[in-house]
Amino acid sequence: MKRDKVVVTRRIPGQALELIEAKAEVYLWDSEEVPIPRHVLLEQVADASGIYTNVSDKIDKEVFDNAPLLKVVSTMAVGFDNIDVSEATKRGIPVGYTPGVLTETTADLTFALLMATARRIVEGADYIRQGKWKSWGPMVLTGQDVYGATIGIIGLGRIGEAVARRATGFGMKILYHNRHRRPEVEERLNARYCSLEELLQASDFVVLLAPSSPETYRMIGEREFSLMKPNAIFINTSRGRNVDESALYRALCDNKIWAAGLDVFEEEPIAADHPLLSLPNVVALPHIGSASIATRTKMAVLAAENLLAGLQGQKLKHTANPEVYDSV
Ligand code: GLV
């Protein structure tokens, strides 16, 4: 019997690739950093039963139209805003994703950005390298306290909860805003639910972890930054599209807020000459929230398992569009 063909759009951990190769013919775009060119993707999906993708590919109607044999799309990510899930659903194609396995690693990185911006870690490291360190100075590189401060978490899903758990270790007061209240988290972590306005006005750290959707597009913009405290530090480890980056730039330049830690951007990669990157109080990272060796391996293997289940017509472990199974 002819084996299914799978398009793997990027070099992935060997363990995951071996799982797929054991069951399918693989077209691998074997690059660590360069995304598969659009024309190659469109050409390769023409006879493919599966697509193994990641956050940097756009899997839209055109891709689905070009892939008449497609049985499954599997992304090595918890976010799937790069995939037109409703197009997949229309065609009965399940979309796999990888929640759970990256929660703690992404919460670690979120906290790392929070610490780095509060205590000016990157500025301090540059200061030494650039030979600027003359002596201990009472006012040199003074930052904000993390211990005992108020953290406001927008989007209290798995990762938001894991960030809140870390915040308890720093004696932080925890506020959150979410689509629905989480009474068990409120009780366990002493977190208080509040409106977005109250959170923005009261928090020393505003941490954005909402998933990207049409409703969250640029949900943090000029009005929201103007509500924040002048000492507020804004952290985004969700999606760049959730923030109006020009408004963020203006808020930082006008000292409306104190600093920002960003792992995600509206355009990725962000241009090296982007105005945000010219500001010393911005710590910017290249979308590495889940990037530990162990976690990326777990994500890759889980995405491979989702893919193989889809090829075999079985339910995926995690499906972004479980409604595809309703009619079966
Ligand atoms: C990364 O951003 C992910 O969604 O896993």
mmCIF file with all atom_site columns, N, CA, C and O in Angstrom, residues 249-299:
data_model
loop_
_atom_site.group_PDB
_atom_site.id
_atom_site.type_symbol
_atom_site.label_atom_id
_atom_site.label_alt_id
_atom_site.label_comp_id
_atom_site.label_asym_id
_atom_site.label_entity_id
_atom_site.label_seq_id
_atom_site.pdbx_PDB_ins_code
_atom_site.Cartn_x
_atom_site.Cartn_y
_atom_site.Cartn_z
_atom_site.occupancy
_atom_site.B_iso_or_equiv
_atom_site.pdbx_formal_charge
_atom_site.auth_seq_id
_atom_site.auth_comp_id
_atom_site.auth_asym_id
_atom_site.auth_atom_id
_atom_site.pdbx_PDB_model_num
ATOM 1   N N  . TYR A 1 249 ? 5.321  51.873 21.810 1.00 0.00 ? 249 TYR A N  1
ATOM 2   C CA . TYR A 1 249 ? 6.530  52.689 21.604 1.00 0.00 ? 249 TYR A CA 1
ATOM 3   C C  . TYR A 1 249 ? 6.322  54.097 22.178 1.00 0.00 ? 249 TYR A C  1
ATOM 4   O O  . TYR A 1 249 ? 7.156  54.615 22.920 1.00 0.00 ? 249 TYR A O  1
ATOM 5   N N  . ARG A 1 250 ? 5.160  54.675 21.872 1.00 0.00 ? 250 ARG A N  1
ATOM 6   C CA . ARG A 1 250 ? 4.884  56.039 22.366 1.00 0.00 ? 250 ARG A CA 1
ATOM 7   C C  . ARG A 1 250 ? 4.796  56.053 23.894 1.00 0.00 ? 250 ARG A C  1
ATOM 8   O O  . ARG A 1 250 ? 5.324  56.953 24.545 1.00 0.00 ? 250 ARG A O  1
ATOM 9   N N  . ALA A 1 251 ? 4.159  55.042 24.461 1.00 0.00 ? 251 ALA A N  1
ATOM 10  C CA . ALA A 1 251 ? 4.012  54.985 25.923 1.00 0.00 ? 251 ALA A CA 1
ATOM 11  C C  . ALA A 1 251 ? 5.386  54.905 26.594 1.00 0.00 ? 251 ALA A C  1
ATOM 12  O O  . ALA A 1 251 ? 5.613  55.528 27.633 1.00 0.00 ? 251 ALA A O  1
ATOM 13  N N  . LEU A 1 252 ? 6.312  54.168 25.979 1.00 0.00 ? 252 LEU A N  1
ATOM 14  C CA . LEU A 1 252 ? 7.665  54.047 26.550 1.00 0.00 ? 252 LEU A CA 1
ATOM 15  C C  . LEU A 1 252 ? 8.433  55.360 26.381 1.00 0.00 ? 252 LEU A C  1
ATOM 16  O O  . LEU A 1 252 ? 9.096  55.829 27.306 1.00 0.00 ? 252 LEU A O  1
ATOM 17  N N  . CYS A 1 253 ? 8.319  55.970 25.199 1.00 0.00 ? 253 CYS A N  1
ATOM 18  C CA . CYS A 1 253 ? 9.038  57.234 24.945 1.00 0.00 ? 253 CYS A CA 1
ATOM 19  C C  . CYS A 1 253 ? 8.525  58.348 25.858 1.00 0.00 ? 253 CYS A C  1
ATOM 20  O O  . CYS A 1 253 ? 9.295  59.187 26.313 1.00 0.00 ? 253 CYS A O  1
ATOM 21  N N  . ASP A 1 254 ? 7.203  58.367 26.090 1.00 0.00 ? 254 ASP A N  1
ATOM 22  C CA . ASP A 1 254 ? 6.602  59.449 26.905 1.00 0.00 ? 254 ASP A CA 1
ATOM 23  C C  . ASP A 1 254 ? 6.624  59.122 28.396 1.00 0.00 ? 254 ASP A C  1
ATOM 24  O O  . ASP A 1 254 ? 5.938  59.793 29.188 1.00 0.00 ? 254 ASP A O  1
ATOM 25  N N  . ASN A 1 255 ? 7.345  58.074 28.770 1.00 0.00 ? 255 ASN A N  1
ATOM 26  C CA . ASN A 1 255 ? 7.420  57.653 30.189 1.00 0.00 ? 255 ASN A CA 1
ATOM 27  C C  . ASN A 1 255 ? 6.059  57.387 30.814 1.00 0.00 ? 255 ASN A C  1
ATOM 28  O O  . ASN A 1 255 ? 5.865  57.597 32.003 1.00 0.00 ? 255 ASN A O  1
ATOM 29  N N  . LYS A 1 256 ? 5.110  56.940 29.982 1.00 0.00 ? 256 LYS A N  1
ATOM 30  C CA . LYS A 1 256 ? 3.797  56.551 30.538 1.00 0.00 ? 256 LYS A CA 1
ATOM 31  C C  . LYS A 1 256 ? 3.941  55.225 31.274 1.00 0.00 ? 256 LYS A C  1
ATOM 32  O O  . LYS A 1 256 ? 3.212  54.948 32.215 1.00 0.00 ? 256 LYS A O  1
ATOM 33  N N  . ILE A 1 257 ? 4.855  54.374 30.800 1.00 0.00 ? 257 ILE A N  1
ATOM 34  C CA . ILE A 1 257 ? 5.171  53.131 31.508 1.00 0.00 ? 257 ILE A CA 1
ATOM 35  C C  . ILE A 1 257 ? 6.697  53.027 31.598 1.00 0.00 ? 257 ILE A C  1
ATOM 36  O O  . ILE A 1 257 ? 7.420  53.764 30.922 1.00 0.00 ? 257 ILE A O  1
ATOM 37  N N  . TRP A 1 258 ? 7.170  52.079 32.391 1.00 0.00 ? 258 TRP A N  1
ATOM 38  C CA . TRP A 1 258 ? 8.590  52.096 32.744 1.00 0.00 ? 258 TRP A CA 1
ATOM 39  C C  . TRP A 1 258 ? 9.465  51.228 31.836 1.00 0.00 ? 258 TRP A C  1
ATOM 40  O O  . TRP A 1 258 ? 10.605 51.549 31.561 1.00 0.00 ? 258 TRP A O  1
ATOM 41  N N  . ALA A 1 259 ? 8.907  50.088 31.418 1.00 0.00 ? 259 ALA A N  1
ATOM 42  C CA . ALA A 1 259 ? 9.702  49.179 30.581 1.00 0.00 ? 259 ALA A CA 1
ATOM 43  C C  . ALA A 1 259 ? 8.790  48.135 29.949 1.00 0.00 ? 259 ALA A C  1
ATOM 44  O O  . ALA A 1 259 ? 7.626  48.003 30.341 1.00 0.00 ? 259 ALA A O  1
ATOM 45  N N  . ALA A 1 260 ? 9.342  47.396 28.999 1.00 0.00 ? 260 ALA A N  1
ATOM 46  C CA . ALA A 1 260 ? 8.565  46.312 28.394 1.00 0.00 ? 260 ALA A CA 1
ATOM 47  C C  . ALA A 1 260 ? 9.476  45.121 28.116 1.00 0.00 ? 260 ALA A C  1
ATOM 48  O O  . ALA A 1 260 ? 10.638 45.283 27.727 1.00 0.00 ? 260 ALA A O  1
ATOM 49  N N  . GLY A 1 261 ? 8.932  43.940 28.334 1.00 0.00 ? 261 GLY A N  1
ATOM 50  C CA . GLY A 1 261 ? 9.625  42.679 28.008 1.00 0.00 ? 261 GLY A CA 1
ATOM 51  C C  . GLY A 1 261 ? 8.785  41.943 26.990 1.00 0.00 ? 261 GLY A C  1
ATOM 52  O O  . GLY A 1 261 ? 7.625  41.616 27.255 1.00 0.00 ? 261 GLY A O  1
ATOM 53  N N  . LEU A 1 262 ? 9.350  41.712 25.820 1.00 0.00 ? 262 LEU A N  1
ATOM 54  C CA . LEU A 1 262 ? 8.552  41.195 24.698 1.00 0.00 ? 262 LEU A CA 1
ATOM 55  C C  . LEU A 1 262 ? 9.205  39.965 24.083 1.00 0.00 ? 262 LEU A C  1
ATOM 56  O O  . LEU A 1 262 ? 10.375 40.008 23.701 1.00 0.00 ? 262 LEU A O  1
ATOM 57  N N  . ASP A 1 263 ? 8.436  38.900 23.975 1.00 0.00 ? 263 ASP A N  1
ATOM 58  C CA . ASP A 1 263 ? 8.947  37.700 23.302 1.00 0.00 ? 263 ASP A CA 1
ATOM 59  C C  . ASP A 1 263 ? 8.269  37.504 21.945 1.00 0.00 ? 263 ASP A C  1
ATOM 60  O O  . ASP A 1 263 ? 8.638  36.611 21.197 1.00 0.00 ? 263 ASP A O  1
ATOM 61  N N  . VAL A 1 264 ? 7.261  38.340 21.664 1.00 0.00 ? 264 VAL A N  1
ATOM 62  C CA . VAL A 1 264 ? 6.460  38.168 20.444 1.00 0.00 ? 264 VAL A CA 1
ATOM 63  C C  . VAL A 1 264 ? 6.182  39.529 19.813 1.00 0.00 ? 264 VAL A C  1
ATOM 64  O O  . VAL A 1 264 ? 6.111  40.539 20.517 1.00 0.00 ? 264 VAL A O  1
ATOM 65  N N  . PHE A 1 265 ? 6.000  39.516 18.507 1.00 0.00 ? 265 PHE A N  1
ATOM 66  C CA . PHE A 1 265 ? 5.847  40.769 17.766 1.00 0.00 ? 265 PHE A CA 1
ATOM 67  C C  . PHE A 1 265 ? 4.816  40.581 16.662 1.00 0.00 ? 265 PHE A C  1
ATOM 68  O O  . PHE A 1 265 ? 4.580  39.458 16.205 1.00 0.00 ? 265 PHE A O  1
ATOM 69  N N  . GLU A 1 266 ? 4.233  41.701 16.230 1.00 0.00 ? 266 GLU A N  1
ATOM 70  C CA . GLU A 1 266 ? 3.222  41.594 15.175 1.00 0.00 ? 266 GLU A CA 1
ATOM 71  C C  . GLU A 1 266 ? 3.850  40.995 13.918 1.00 0.00 ? 266 GLU A C  1
ATOM 72  O O  . GLU A 1 266 ? 3.294  40.100 13.304 1.00 0.00 ? 266 GLU A O  1
ATOM 73  N N  . GLU A 1 267 ? 5.026  41.498 13.539 1.00 0.00 ? 267 GLU A N  1
ATOM 74  C CA . GLU A 1 267 ? 5.765  40.917 12.405 1.00 0.00 ? 267 GLU A CA 1
ATOM 75  C C  . GLU A 1 267 ? 6.943  40.148 12.979 1.00 0.00 ? 267 GLU A C  1
ATOM 76  O O  . GLU A 1 267 ? 7.760  40.731 13.695 1.00 0.00 ? 267 GLU A O  1
ATOM 77  N N  . GLU A 1 268 ? 7.029  38.873 12.685 1.00 0.00 ? 268 GLU A N  1
ATOM 78  C CA . GLU A 1 268 ? 8.192  38.098 13.151 1.00 0.00 ? 268 GLU A CA 1
ATOM 79  C C  . GLU A 1 268 ? 8.913  37.515 11.946 1.00 0.00 ? 268 GLU A C  1
ATOM 80  O O  . GLU A 1 268 ? 8.251  36.929 11.084 1.00 0.00 ? 268 GLU A O  1
ATOM 81  N N  . PRO A 1 269 ? 10.247 37.696 11.842 1.00 0.00 ? 269 PRO A N  1
ATOM 82  C CA . PRO A 1 269 ? 11.090 38.404 12.799 1.00 0.00 ? 269 PRO A CA 1
ATOM 83  C C  . PRO A 1 269 ? 10.861 39.915 12.745 1.00 0.00 ? 269 PRO A C  1
ATOM 84  O O  . PRO A 1 269 ? 10.619 40.468 11.660 1.00 0.00 ? 269 PRO A O  1
ATOM 85  N N  . ILE A 1 270 ? 10.967 40.570 13.916 1.00 0.00 ? 270 ILE A N  1
ATOM 86  C CA . ILE A 1 270 ? 10.870 42.037 13.959 1.00 0.00 ? 270 ILE A CA 1
ATOM 87  C C  . ILE A 1 270 ? 12.129 42.598 13.281 1.00 0.00 ? 270 ILE A C  1
ATOM 88  O O  . ILE A 1 270 ? 13.228 42.031 13.432 1.00 0.00 ? 270 ILE A O  1
ATOM 89  N N  . ALA A 1 271 ? 11.971 43.679 12.518 1.00 0.00 ? 271 ALA A N  1
ATOM 90  C CA . ALA A 1 271 ? 13.138 44.259 11.827 1.00 0.00 ? 271 ALA A CA 1
ATOM 91  C C  . ALA A 1 271 ? 14.133 44.780 12.860 1.00 0.00 ? 271 ALA A C  1
ATOM 92  O O  . ALA A 1 271 ? 13.730 45.361 13.879 1.00 0.00 ? 271 ALA A O  1
ATOM 93  N N  . ALA A 1 272 ? 15.417 44.583 12.588 1.00 0.00 ? 272 ALA A N  1
ATOM 94  C CA . ALA A 1 272 ? 16.449 44.997 13.549 1.00 0.00 ? 272 ALA A CA 1
ATOM 95  C C  . ALA A 1 272 ? 16.428 46.506 13.774 1.00 0.00 ? 272 ALA A C  1
ATOM 96  O O  . ALA A 1 272 ? 16.871 46.989 14.818 1.00 0.00 ? 272 ALA A O  1
ATOM 97  N N  . ASP A 1 273 ? 15.888 47.266 12.802 1.00 0.00 ? 273 ASP A N  1
ATOM 98  C CA . ASP A 1 273 ? 15.832 48.722 12.994 1.00 0.00 ? 273 ASP A CA 1
ATOM 99  C C  . ASP A 1 273 ? 14.444 49.191 13.460 1.00 0.00 ? 273 ASP A C  1
ATOM 100 O O  . ASP A 1 273 ? 14.110 50.372 13.358 1.00 0.00 ? 273 ASP A O  1
ATOM 101 N N  . HIS A 1 274 ? 13.648 48.277 13.988 1.00 0.00 ? 274 HIS A N  1
ATOM 102 C CA . HIS A 1 274 ? 12.322 48.661 14.510 1.00 0.00 ? 274 HIS A CA 1
ATOM 103 C C  . HIS A 1 274 ? 12.519 49.625 15.679 1.00 0.00 ? 274 HIS A C  1
ATOM 104 O O  . HIS A 1 274 ? 13.390 49.402 16.531 1.00 0.00 ? 274 HIS A O  1
ATOM 105 N N  . PRO A 1 275 ? 11.716 50.720 15.737 1.00 0.00 ? 275 PRO A N  1
ATOM 106 C CA . PRO A 1 275 ? 11.888 51.712 16.810 1.00 0.00 ? 275 PRO A CA 1
ATOM 107 C C  . PRO A 1 275 ? 11.902 51.106 18.222 1.00 0.00 ? 275 PRO A C  1
ATOM 108 O O  . PRO A 1 275 ? 12.661 51.550 19.082 1.00 0.00 ? 275 PRO A O  1
ATOM 109 N N  . LEU A 1 276 ? 11.081 50.088 18.456 1.00 0.00 ? 276 LEU A N  1
ATOM 110 C CA . LEU A 1 276 ? 11.040 49.496 19.810 1.00 0.00 ? 276 LEU A CA 1
ATOM 111 C C  . LEU A 1 276 ? 12.417 49.010 20.261 1.00 0.00 ? 276 LEU A C  1
ATOM 112 O O  . LEU A 1 276 ? 12.759 49.070 21.439 1.00 0.00 ? 276 LEU A O  1
ATOM 113 N N  . LEU A 1 277 ? 13.203 48.514 19.290 1.00 0.00 ? 277 LEU A N  1
ATOM 114 C CA . LEU A 1 277 ? 14.500 47.929 19.657 1.00 0.00 ? 277 LEU A CA 1
ATOM 115 C C  . LEU A 1 277 ? 15.554 48.997 19.951 1.00 0.00 ? 277 LEU A C  1
ATOM 116 O O  . LEU A 1 277 ? 16.646 48.682 20.410 1.00 0.00 ? 277 LEU A O  1
ATOM 117 N N  . SER A 1 278 ? 15.202 50.262 19.688 1.00 0.00 ? 278 SER A N  1
ATOM 118 C CA . SER A 1 278 ? 16.167 51.333 19.979 1.00 0.00 ? 278 SER A CA 1
ATOM 119 C C  . SER A 1 278 ? 16.070 51.780 21.444 1.00 0.00 ? 278 SER A C  1
ATOM 120 O O  . SER A 1 278 ? 16.879 52.583 21.901 1.00 0.00 ? 278 SER A O  1
ATOM 121 N N  . LEU A 1 279 ? 15.076 51.282 22.157 1.00 0.00 ? 279 LEU A N  1
ATOM 122 C CA . LEU A 1 279 ? 14.858 51.753 23.531 1.00 0.00 ? 279 LEU A CA 1
ATOM 123 C C  . LEU A 1 279 ? 15.581 50.855 24.534 1.00 0.00 ? 279 LEU A C  1
ATOM 124 O O  . LEU A 1 279 ? 15.413 49.632 24.503 1.00 0.00 ? 279 LEU A O  1
ATOM 125 N N  . PRO A 1 280 ? 16.362 51.461 25.445 1.00 0.00 ? 280 PRO A N  1
ATOM 126 C CA . PRO A 1 280 ? 17.106 50.637 26.402 1.00 0.00 ? 280 PRO A CA 1
ATOM 127 C C  . PRO A 1 280 ? 16.203 49.908 27.398 1.00 0.00 ? 280 PRO A C  1
ATOM 128 O O  . PRO A 1 280 ? 16.609 48.905 27.985 1.00 0.00 ? 280 PRO A O  1
ATOM 129 N N  . ASN A 1 281 ? 14.989 50.422 27.582 1.00 0.00 ? 281 ASN A N  1
ATOM 130 C CA . ASN A 1 281 ? 14.094 49.780 28.552 1.00 0.00 ? 281 ASN A CA 1
ATOM 131 C C  . ASN A 1 281 ? 13.163 48.738 27.917 1.00 0.00 ? 281 ASN A C  1
ATOM 132 O O  . ASN A 1 281 ? 12.152 48.364 28.484 1.00 0.00 ? 281 ASN A O  1
ATOM 133 N N  . VAL A 1 282 ? 13.534 48.292 26.720 1.00 0.00 ? 282 VAL A N  1
ATOM 134 C CA . VAL A 1 282 ? 12.817 47.177 26.097 1.00 0.00 ? 282 VAL A CA 1
ATOM 135 C C  . VAL A 1 282 ? 13.752 45.967 26.078 1.00 0.00 ? 282 VAL A C  1
ATOM 136 O O  . VAL A 1 282 ? 14.879 46.058 25.599 1.00 0.00 ? 282 VAL A O  1
ATOM 137 N N  . VAL A 1 283 ? 13.282 44.869 26.640 1.00 0.00 ? 283 VAL A N  1
ATOM 138 C CA . VAL A 1 283 ? 14.009 43.604 26.491 1.00 0.00 ? 283 VAL A CA 1
ATOM 139 C C  . VAL A 1 283 ? 13.220 42.775 25.486 1.00 0.00 ? 283 VAL A C  1
ATOM 140 O O  . VAL A 1 283 ? 12.049 42.460 25.711 1.00 0.00 ? 283 VAL A O  1
ATOM 141 N N  . ALA A 1 284 ? 13.854 42.500 24.355 1.00 0.00 ? 284 ALA A N  1
ATOM 142 C CA . ALA A 1 284 ? 13.155 41.799 23.273 1.00 0.00 ? 284 ALA A CA 1
ATOM 143 C C  . ALA A 1 284 ? 13.812 40.448 23.026 1.00 0.00 ? 284 ALA A C  1
ATOM 144 O O  . ALA A 1 284 ? 15.048 40.349 22.999 1.00 0.00 ? 284 ALA A O  1
ATOM 145 N N  . LEU A 1 285 ? 12.996 39.436 22.854 1.00 0.00 ? 285 LEU A N  1
ATOM 146 C CA . LEU A 1 285 ? 13.499 38.087 22.590 1.00 0.00 ? 285 LEU A CA 1
ATOM 147 C C  . LEU A 1 285 ? 12.833 37.521 21.342 1.00 0.00 ? 285 LEU A C  1
ATOM 148 O O  . LEU A 1 285 ? 11.707 37.906 21.012 1.00 0.00 ? 285 LEU A O  1
ATOM 149 N N  . PRO A 1 286 ? 13.509 36.600 20.659 1.00 0.00 ? 286 PRO A N  1
ATOM 150 C CA . PRO A 1 286 ? 12.987 36.086 19.375 1.00 0.00 ? 286 PRO A CA 1
ATOM 151 C C  . PRO A 1 286 ? 12.011 34.911 19.524 1.00 0.00 ? 286 PRO A C  1
ATOM 152 O O  . PRO A 1 286 ? 12.258 33.830 19.014 1.00 0.00 ? 286 PRO A O  1
ATOM 153 N N  . HIS A 1 287 ? 10.907 35.140 20.200 1.00 0.00 ? 287 HIS A N  1
ATOM 154 C CA . HIS A 1 287 ? 9.827  34.140 20.346 1.00 0.00 ? 287 HIS A CA 1
ATOM 155 C C  . HIS A 1 287 ? 10.382 32.792 20.835 1.00 0.00 ? 287 HIS A C  1
ATOM 156 O O  . HIS A 1 287 ? 10.289 31.779 20.131 1.00 0.00 ? 287 HIS A O  1
ATOM 157 N N  . ILE A 1 288 ? 10.950 32.824 22.048 1.00 0.00 ? 288 ILE A N  1
ATOM 158 C CA . ILE A 1 288 ? 11.593 31.610 22.586 1.00 0.00 ? 288 ILE A CA 1
ATOM 159 C C  . ILE A 1 288 ? 10.916 31.123 23.872 1.00 0.00 ? 288 ILE A C  1
ATOM 160 O O  . ILE A 1 288 ? 11.534 30.418 24.668 1.00 0.00 ? 288 ILE A O  1
ATOM 161 N N  . GLY A 1 289 ? 9.644  31.502 24.049 1.00 0.00 ? 289 GLY A N  1
ATOM 162 C CA . GLY A 1 289 ? 8.943  31.139 25.288 1.00 0.00 ? 289 GLY A CA 1
ATOM 163 C C  . GLY A 1 289 ? 9.078  29.669 25.667 1.00 0.00 ? 289 GLY A C  1
ATOM 164 O O  . GLY A 1 289 ? 9.346  29.332 26.816 1.00 0.00 ? 289 GLY A O  1
ATOM 165 N N  . SER A 1 290 ? 8.909  28.795 24.705 1.00 0.00 ? 290 SER A N  1
ATOM 166 C CA . SER A 1 290 ? 8.921  27.354 25.012 1.00 0.00 ? 290 SER A CA 1
ATOM 167 C C  . SER A 1 290 ? 10.271 26.706 24.700 1.00 0.00 ? 290 SER A C  1
ATOM 168 O O  . SER A 1 290 ? 10.381 25.470 24.686 1.00 0.00 ? 290 SER A O  1
ATOM 169 N N  . ALA A 1 291 ? 11.292 27.538 24.453 1.00 0.00 ? 291 ALA A N  1
ATOM 170 C CA . ALA A 1 291 ? 12.531 26.992 23.887 1.00 0.00 ? 291 ALA A CA 1
ATOM 171 C C  . ALA A 1 291 ? 13.511 26.428 24.919 1.00 0.00 ? 291 ALA A C  1
ATOM 172 O O  . ALA A 1 291 ? 14.616 26.939 25.079 1.00 0.00 ? 291 ALA A O  1
ATOM 173 N N  . SER A 1 292 ? 13.108 25.367 25.616 1.00 0.00 ? 292 SER A N  1
ATOM 174 C CA . SER A 1 292 ? 14.122 24.559 26.311 1.00 0.00 ? 292 SER A CA 1
ATOM 175 C C  . SER A 1 292 ? 14.256 23.281 25.483 1.00 0.00 ? 292 SER A C  1
ATOM 176 O O  . SER A 1 292 ? 13.312 22.894 24.779 1.00 0.00 ? 292 SER A O  1
ATOM 177 N N  . ILE A 1 293 ? 15.407 22.632 25.588 1.00 0.00 ? 293 ILE A N  1
ATOM 178 C CA . ILE A 1 293 ? 15.627 21.432 24.768 1.00 0.00 ? 293 ILE A CA 1
ATOM 179 C C  . ILE A 1 293 ? 14.564 20.388 25.086 1.00 0.00 ? 293 ILE A C  1
ATOM 180 O O  . ILE A 1 293 ? 13.941 19.804 24.197 1.00 0.00 ? 293 ILE A O  1
ATOM 181 N N  . ALA A 1 294 ? 14.324 20.187 26.384 1.00 0.00 ? 294 ALA A N  1
ATOM 182 C CA . ALA A 1 294 ? 13.371 19.143 26.792 1.00 0.00 ? 294 ALA A CA 1
ATOM 183 C C  . ALA A 1 294 ? 11.965 19.468 26.306 1.00 0.00 ? 294 ALA A C  1
ATOM 184 O O  . ALA A 1 294 ? 11.256 18.601 25.775 1.00 0.00 ? 294 ALA A O  1
ATOM 185 N N  . THR A 1 295 ? 11.564 20.728 26.470 1.00 0.00 ? 295 THR A N  1
ATOM 186 C CA . THR A 1 295 ? 10.183 21.072 26.099 1.00 0.00 ? 295 THR A CA 1
ATOM 187 C C  . THR A 1 295 ? 9.985  21.060 24.595 1.00 0.00 ? 295 THR A C  1
ATOM 188 O O  . THR A 1 295 ? 8.960  20.571 24.098 1.00 0.00 ? 295 THR A O  1
ATOM 189 N N  . ARG A 1 296 ? 10.945 21.567 23.836 1.00 0.00 ? 296 ARG A N  1
ATOM 190 C CA . ARG A 1 296 ? 10.779 21.533 22.381 1.00 0.00 ? 296 ARG A CA 1
ATOM 191 C C  . ARG A 1 296 ? 10.728 20.081 21.885 1.00 0.00 ? 296 ARG A C  1
ATOM 192 O O  . ARG A 1 296 ? 10.013 19.772 20.935 1.00 0.00 ? 296 ARG A O  1
ATOM 193 N N  . THR A 1 297 ? 11.447 19.184 22.563 1.00 0.00 ? 297 THR A N  1
ATOM 194 C CA . THR A 1 297 ? 11.381 17.772 22.171 1.00 0.00 ? 297 THR A CA 1
ATOM 195 C C  . THR A 1 297 ? 9.989  17.209 22.480 1.00 0.00 ? 297 THR A C  1
ATOM 196 O O  . THR A 1 297 ? 9.382  16.536 21.648 1.00 0.00 ? 297 THR A O  1
ATOM 197 N N  . LYS A 1 298 ? 9.463  17.546 23.661 1.00 0.00 ? 298 LYS A N  1
ATOM 198 C CA . LYS A 1 298 ? 8.111  17.062 24.010 1.00 0.00 ? 298 LYS A CA 1
ATOM 199 C C  . LYS A 1 298 ? 7.066  17.595 23.037 1.00 0.00 ? 298 LYS A C  1
ATOM 200 O O  . LYS A 1 298 ? 6.159  16.887 22.621 1.00 0.00 ? 298 LYS A O  1
ATOM 201 N N  . MET A 1 299 ? 7.193  18.878 22.677 1.00 0.00 ? 299 MET A N  1
ATOM 202 C CA . MET A 1 299 ? 6.233  19.468 21.732 1.00 0.00 ? 299 MET A CA 1
ATOM 203 C C  . MET A 1 299 ? 6.315  18.759 20.383 1.00 0.00 ? 299 MET A C  1
ATOM 204 O O  . MET A 1 299 ? 5.293  18.448 19.756 1.00 0.00 ? 299 MET A O  1
#
